[in-house]
CSV table of C-alpha atoms in Angstrom, one decimal:
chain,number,residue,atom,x,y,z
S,194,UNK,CA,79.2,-15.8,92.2
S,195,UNK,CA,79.5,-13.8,88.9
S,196,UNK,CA,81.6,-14.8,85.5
S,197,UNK,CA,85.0,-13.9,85.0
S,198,UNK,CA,86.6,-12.5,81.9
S,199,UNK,CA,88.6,-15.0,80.9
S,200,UNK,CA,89.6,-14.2,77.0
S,201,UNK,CA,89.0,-11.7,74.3
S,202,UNK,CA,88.4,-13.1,71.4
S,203,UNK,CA,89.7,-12.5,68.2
S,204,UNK,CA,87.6,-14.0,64.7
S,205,UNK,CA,90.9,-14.2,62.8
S,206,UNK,CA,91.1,-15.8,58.8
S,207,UNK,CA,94.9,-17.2,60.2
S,208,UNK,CA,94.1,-17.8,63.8
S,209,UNK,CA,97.8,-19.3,64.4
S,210,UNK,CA,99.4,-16.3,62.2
S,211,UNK,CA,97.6,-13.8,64.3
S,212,UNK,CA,98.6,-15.5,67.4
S,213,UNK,CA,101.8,-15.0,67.0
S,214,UNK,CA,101.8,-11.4,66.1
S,215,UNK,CA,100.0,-10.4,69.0
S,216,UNK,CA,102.6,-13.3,71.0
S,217,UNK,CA,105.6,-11.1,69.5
S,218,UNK,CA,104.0,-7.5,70.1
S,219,UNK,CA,102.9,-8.3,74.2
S,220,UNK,CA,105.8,-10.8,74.6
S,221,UNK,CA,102.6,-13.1,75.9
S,222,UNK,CA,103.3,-16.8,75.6
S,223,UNK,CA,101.3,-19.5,73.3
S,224,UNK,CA,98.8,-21.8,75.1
S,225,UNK,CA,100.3,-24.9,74.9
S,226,UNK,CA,96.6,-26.4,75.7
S,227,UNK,CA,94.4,-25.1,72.0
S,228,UNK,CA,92.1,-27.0,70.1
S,229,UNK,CA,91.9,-27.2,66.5
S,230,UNK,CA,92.7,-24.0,65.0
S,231,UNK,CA,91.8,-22.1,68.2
S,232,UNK,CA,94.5,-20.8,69.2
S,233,UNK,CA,95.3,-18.5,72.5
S,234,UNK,CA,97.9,-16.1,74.2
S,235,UNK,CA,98.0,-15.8,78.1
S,236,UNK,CA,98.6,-13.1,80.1
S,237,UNK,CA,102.1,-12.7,82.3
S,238,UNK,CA,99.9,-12.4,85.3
S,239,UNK,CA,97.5,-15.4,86.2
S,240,UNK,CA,94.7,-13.2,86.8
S,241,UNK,CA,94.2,-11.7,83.8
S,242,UNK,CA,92.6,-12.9,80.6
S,243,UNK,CA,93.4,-14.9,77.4
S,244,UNK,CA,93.5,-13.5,74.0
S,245,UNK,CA,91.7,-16.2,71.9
S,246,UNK,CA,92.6,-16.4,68.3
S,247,UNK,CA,89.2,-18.3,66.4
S,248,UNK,CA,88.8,-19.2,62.7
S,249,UNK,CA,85.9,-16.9,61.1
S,250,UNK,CA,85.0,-15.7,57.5
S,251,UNK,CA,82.9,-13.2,58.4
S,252,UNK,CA,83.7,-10.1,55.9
S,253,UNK,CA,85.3,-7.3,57.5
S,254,UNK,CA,82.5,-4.1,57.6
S,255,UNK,CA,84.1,-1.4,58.7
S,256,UNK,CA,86.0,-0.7,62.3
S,257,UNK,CA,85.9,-2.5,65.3
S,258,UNK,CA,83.8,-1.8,68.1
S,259,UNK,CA,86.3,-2.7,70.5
S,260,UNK,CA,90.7,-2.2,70.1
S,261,UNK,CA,93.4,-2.4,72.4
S,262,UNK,CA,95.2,0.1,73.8
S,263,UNK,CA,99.5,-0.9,74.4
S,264,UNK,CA,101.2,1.0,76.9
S,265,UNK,CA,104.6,1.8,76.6
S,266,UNK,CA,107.5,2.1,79.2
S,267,UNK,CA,109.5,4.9,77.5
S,268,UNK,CA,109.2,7.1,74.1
S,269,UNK,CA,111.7,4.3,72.7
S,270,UNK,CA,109.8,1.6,73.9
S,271,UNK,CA,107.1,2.9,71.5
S,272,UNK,CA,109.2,3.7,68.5
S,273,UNK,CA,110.3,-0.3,69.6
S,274,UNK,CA,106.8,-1.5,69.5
S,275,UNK,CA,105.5,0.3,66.0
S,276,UNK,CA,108.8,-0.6,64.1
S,277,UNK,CA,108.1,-4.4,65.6
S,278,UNK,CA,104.5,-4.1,64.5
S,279,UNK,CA,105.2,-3.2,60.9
S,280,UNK,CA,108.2,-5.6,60.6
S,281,UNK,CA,105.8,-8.4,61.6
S,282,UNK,CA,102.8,-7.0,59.1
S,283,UNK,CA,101.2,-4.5,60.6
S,284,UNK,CA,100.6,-1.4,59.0
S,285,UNK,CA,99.8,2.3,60.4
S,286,UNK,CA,96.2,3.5,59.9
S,287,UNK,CA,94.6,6.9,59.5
S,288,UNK,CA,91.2,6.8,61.6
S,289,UNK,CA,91.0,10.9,61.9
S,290,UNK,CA,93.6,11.6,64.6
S,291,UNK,CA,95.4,14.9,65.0
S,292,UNK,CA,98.9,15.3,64.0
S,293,UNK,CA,99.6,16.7,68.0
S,294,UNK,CA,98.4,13.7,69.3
S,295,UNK,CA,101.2,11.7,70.6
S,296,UNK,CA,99.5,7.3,70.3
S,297,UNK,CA,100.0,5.7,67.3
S,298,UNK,CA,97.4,4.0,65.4
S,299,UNK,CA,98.3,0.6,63.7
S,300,UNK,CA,96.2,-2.1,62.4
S,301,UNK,CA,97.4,-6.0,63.0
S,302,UNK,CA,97.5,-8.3,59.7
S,303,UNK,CA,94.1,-8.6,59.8
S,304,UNK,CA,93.1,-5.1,59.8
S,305,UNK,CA,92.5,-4.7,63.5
S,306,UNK,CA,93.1,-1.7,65.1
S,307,UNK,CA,94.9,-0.9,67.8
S,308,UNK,CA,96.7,2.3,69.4
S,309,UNK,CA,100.4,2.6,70.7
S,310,UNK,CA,100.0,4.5,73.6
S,311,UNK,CA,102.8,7.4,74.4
S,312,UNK,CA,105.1,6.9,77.8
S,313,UNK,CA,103.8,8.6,80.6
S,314,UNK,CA,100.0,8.2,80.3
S,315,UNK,CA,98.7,8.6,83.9
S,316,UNK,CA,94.8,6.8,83.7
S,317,UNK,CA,97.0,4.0,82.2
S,318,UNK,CA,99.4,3.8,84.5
S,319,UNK,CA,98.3,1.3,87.1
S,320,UNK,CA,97.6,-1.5,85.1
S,321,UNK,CA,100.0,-3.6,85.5
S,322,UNK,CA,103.2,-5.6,82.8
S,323,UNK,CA,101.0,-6.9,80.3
S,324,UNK,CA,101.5,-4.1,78.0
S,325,UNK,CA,97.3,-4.1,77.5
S,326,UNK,CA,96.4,-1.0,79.0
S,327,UNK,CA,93.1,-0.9,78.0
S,328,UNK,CA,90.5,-2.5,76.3
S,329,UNK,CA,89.0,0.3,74.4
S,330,UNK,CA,85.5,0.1,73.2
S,331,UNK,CA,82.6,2.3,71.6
S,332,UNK,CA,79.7,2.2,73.8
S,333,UNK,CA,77.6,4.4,75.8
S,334,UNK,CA,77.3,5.3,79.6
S,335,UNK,CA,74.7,2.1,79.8
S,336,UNK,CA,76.5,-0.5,78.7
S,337,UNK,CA,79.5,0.6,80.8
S,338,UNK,CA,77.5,0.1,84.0
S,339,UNK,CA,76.1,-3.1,82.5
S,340,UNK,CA,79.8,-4.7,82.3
S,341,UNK,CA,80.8,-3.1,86.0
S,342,UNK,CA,77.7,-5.2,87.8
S,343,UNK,CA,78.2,-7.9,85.1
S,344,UNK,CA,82.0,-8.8,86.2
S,345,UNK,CA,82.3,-6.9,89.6
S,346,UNK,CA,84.7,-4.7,88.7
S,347,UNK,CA,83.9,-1.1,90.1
S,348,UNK,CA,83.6,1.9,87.9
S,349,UNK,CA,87.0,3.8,87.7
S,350,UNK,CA,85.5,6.3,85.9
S,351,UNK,CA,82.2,7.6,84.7
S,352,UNK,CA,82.3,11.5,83.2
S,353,UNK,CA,80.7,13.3,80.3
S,354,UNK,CA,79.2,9.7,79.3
S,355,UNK,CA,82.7,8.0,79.2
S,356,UNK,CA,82.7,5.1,81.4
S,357,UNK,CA,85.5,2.7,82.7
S,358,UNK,CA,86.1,-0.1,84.9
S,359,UNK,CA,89.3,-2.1,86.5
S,360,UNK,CA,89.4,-6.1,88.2
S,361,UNK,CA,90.0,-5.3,91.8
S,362,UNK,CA,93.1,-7.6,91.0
S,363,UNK,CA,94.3,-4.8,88.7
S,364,UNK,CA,95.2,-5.3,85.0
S,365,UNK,CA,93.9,-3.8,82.0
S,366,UNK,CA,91.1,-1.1,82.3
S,367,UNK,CA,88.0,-1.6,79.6
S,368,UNK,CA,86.9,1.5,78.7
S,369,UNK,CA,83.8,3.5,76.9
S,370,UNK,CA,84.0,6.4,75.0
S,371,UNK,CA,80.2,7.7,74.8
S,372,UNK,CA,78.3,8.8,72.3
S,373,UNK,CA,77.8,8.4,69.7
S,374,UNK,CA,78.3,5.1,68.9
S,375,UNK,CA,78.8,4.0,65.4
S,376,UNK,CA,76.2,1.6,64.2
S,377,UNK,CA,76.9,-2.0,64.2
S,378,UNK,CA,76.9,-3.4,60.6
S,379,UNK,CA,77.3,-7.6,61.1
S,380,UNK,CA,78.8,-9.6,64.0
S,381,UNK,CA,81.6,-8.1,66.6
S,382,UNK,CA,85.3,-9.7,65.1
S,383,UNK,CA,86.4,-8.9,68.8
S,384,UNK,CA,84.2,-9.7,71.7
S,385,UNK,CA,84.4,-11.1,75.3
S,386,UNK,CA,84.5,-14.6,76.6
S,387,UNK,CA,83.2,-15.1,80.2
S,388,UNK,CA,83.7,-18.2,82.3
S,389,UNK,CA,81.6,-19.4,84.8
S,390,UNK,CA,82.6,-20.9,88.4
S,391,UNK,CA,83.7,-23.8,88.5
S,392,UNK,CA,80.4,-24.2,91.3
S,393,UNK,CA,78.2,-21.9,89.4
S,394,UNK,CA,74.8,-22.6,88.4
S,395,UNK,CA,74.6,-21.5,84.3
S,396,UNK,CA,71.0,-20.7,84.1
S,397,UNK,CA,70.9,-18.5,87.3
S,398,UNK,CA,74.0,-16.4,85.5
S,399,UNK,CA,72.1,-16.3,82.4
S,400,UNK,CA,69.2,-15.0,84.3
S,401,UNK,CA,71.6,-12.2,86.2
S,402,UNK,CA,73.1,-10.9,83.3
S,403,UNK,CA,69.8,-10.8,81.4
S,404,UNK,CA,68.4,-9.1,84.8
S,405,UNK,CA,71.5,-6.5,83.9
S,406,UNK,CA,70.2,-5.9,80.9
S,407,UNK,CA,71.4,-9.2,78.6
S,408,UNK,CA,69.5,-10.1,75.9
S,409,UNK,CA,69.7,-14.3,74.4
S,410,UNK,CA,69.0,-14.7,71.0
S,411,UNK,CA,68.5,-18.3,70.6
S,412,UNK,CA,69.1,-21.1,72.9
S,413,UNK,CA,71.9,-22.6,70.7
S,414,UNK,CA,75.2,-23.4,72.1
S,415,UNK,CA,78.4,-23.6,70.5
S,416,UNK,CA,80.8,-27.0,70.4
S,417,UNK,CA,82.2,-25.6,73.8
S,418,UNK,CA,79.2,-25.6,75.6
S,419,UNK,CA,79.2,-21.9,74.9
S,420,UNK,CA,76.2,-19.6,75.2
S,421,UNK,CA,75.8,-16.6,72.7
S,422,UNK,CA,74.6,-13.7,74.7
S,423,UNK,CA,74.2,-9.6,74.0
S,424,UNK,CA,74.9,-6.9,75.9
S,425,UNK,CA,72.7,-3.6,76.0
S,426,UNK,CA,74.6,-2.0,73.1
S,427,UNK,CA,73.7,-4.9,71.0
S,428,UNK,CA,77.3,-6.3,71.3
S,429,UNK,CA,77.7,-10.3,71.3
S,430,UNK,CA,79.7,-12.2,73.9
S,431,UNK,CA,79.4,-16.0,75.7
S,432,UNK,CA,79.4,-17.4,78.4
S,433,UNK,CA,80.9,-20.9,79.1
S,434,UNK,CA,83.0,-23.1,81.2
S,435,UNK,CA,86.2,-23.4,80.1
S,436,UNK,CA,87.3,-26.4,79.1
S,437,UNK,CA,90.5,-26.2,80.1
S,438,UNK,CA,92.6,-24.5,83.1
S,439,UNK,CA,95.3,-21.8,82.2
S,440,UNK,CA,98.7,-23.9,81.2
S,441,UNK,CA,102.2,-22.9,80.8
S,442,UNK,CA,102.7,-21.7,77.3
S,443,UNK,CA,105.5,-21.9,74.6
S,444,UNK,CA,106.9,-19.7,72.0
């Protein structure tokens, strides 16, 4: 049986402050269930994935690898959603796109981007009320395939070196964009966290994904239990067993 996505994770300098932008912008609800200063939002729909909010003081080196991608219902629903994200610190961001181009890029307080996608976007369509879209990400053809066989989620798209792939439940797409891919300059401040089956045996998982095309650094683990693992494109992730089962939240 292979992991499921069950958060992307944020390394935030105000964990809780971030957490409640992001809270505000979806209109996702705060785990009632965190630890410490981790701090989460969940999804509207049970099947989908956590965004995990973590303390980190790792210097921000230029862009992410990874952003999100917010749909929108109408054009006002995203005039609704920039004017929100400004008023709540958010600022816009000039990362080369054309003035035709109808998204709007914004980063969060802590400098993360992330683009305000215009109504009517058909590839985006399908996925679902959670107002994530997509989970957009620089990598190549590779490490697309690599994350389809890694989660089981089949390949929705795969042209001219742009991959993507959707849960069969539905729900956000994660997308590549091809090459080429910016180099990486220090640790990911937005990677995935995988869970592991209640039933699974860890070190067989560990060996499927590095059969995929993993890599494991060390055998460390974190306080969780988690395991630091890389994908081909050289981007971190872990897997672990959560410690916890999804909760209701509060605002």
């Amino acid at each position: 049986m292979t992991s499921r996505l069950f958060a992307v994770c944020f390394g935030a300098t105000d964990p809780a402050g971030l957490a409640r932008f992001w809270s505000e912008i979806l209109g996702w609800e705060i785990a009632a269930d965190g630890r410490g200063d981790d701090v989460a939002i969940l999804p509207p729909d049970p099947a989908g994935f956590r965004v995990r909010f973590l303390p980190s003081r790792e210097p921000r080196i230029g862009r992410n690898r990874v952003h999100f991608d917010l749909t929108s219902a109408s054009p006002q629903v995203q005039r609704q959603t920039v004017a929100r994200a400004l008023e709540l610190g958010g600022r816009h961001l000039d990362v080369g796109q054309l003035p035709e181009e109808t998204h709007v890029v914004l980063a969060d307080p802590d400098g993360n981007e992330f683009c305000v996608i215009a109504a009517g976007n058909r590839f985006l369509a399908d996925t679902g009320p959670g107002r994530i879209g997509a989970l957009s990400c620089d990598g190549t053809r590779e490490v697309g395939y690599f994350w389809s066989k890694a989660l089981g989620w089949p390949l929705v798209w795969d042209q001219d070196e742009e991959t993507a792939i959707q849960s069969p439940d539905g729900g956000p797409k994660i997308t590549w964009g091809g090459p080429p891919v910016a180099p990486k300059t220090g640790p990911n401040r937005l990677y995935l966290d995988l869970a592991l089956p209640a039933d699974a045996d860890r070190e067989a998982e560990i060996a499927r994904l590095i059969s995929l095309g993993a890599t494991r650094p060390d055998a460390a683990e974190d306080a969780a239990g988690g395991v630091l693992l890389i994908d081909p494109d050289g981007n971190e992730f872990t897997l672990r067993r959560p410690r916890w089962p999804p909760v209701v939240g509060v605002r």
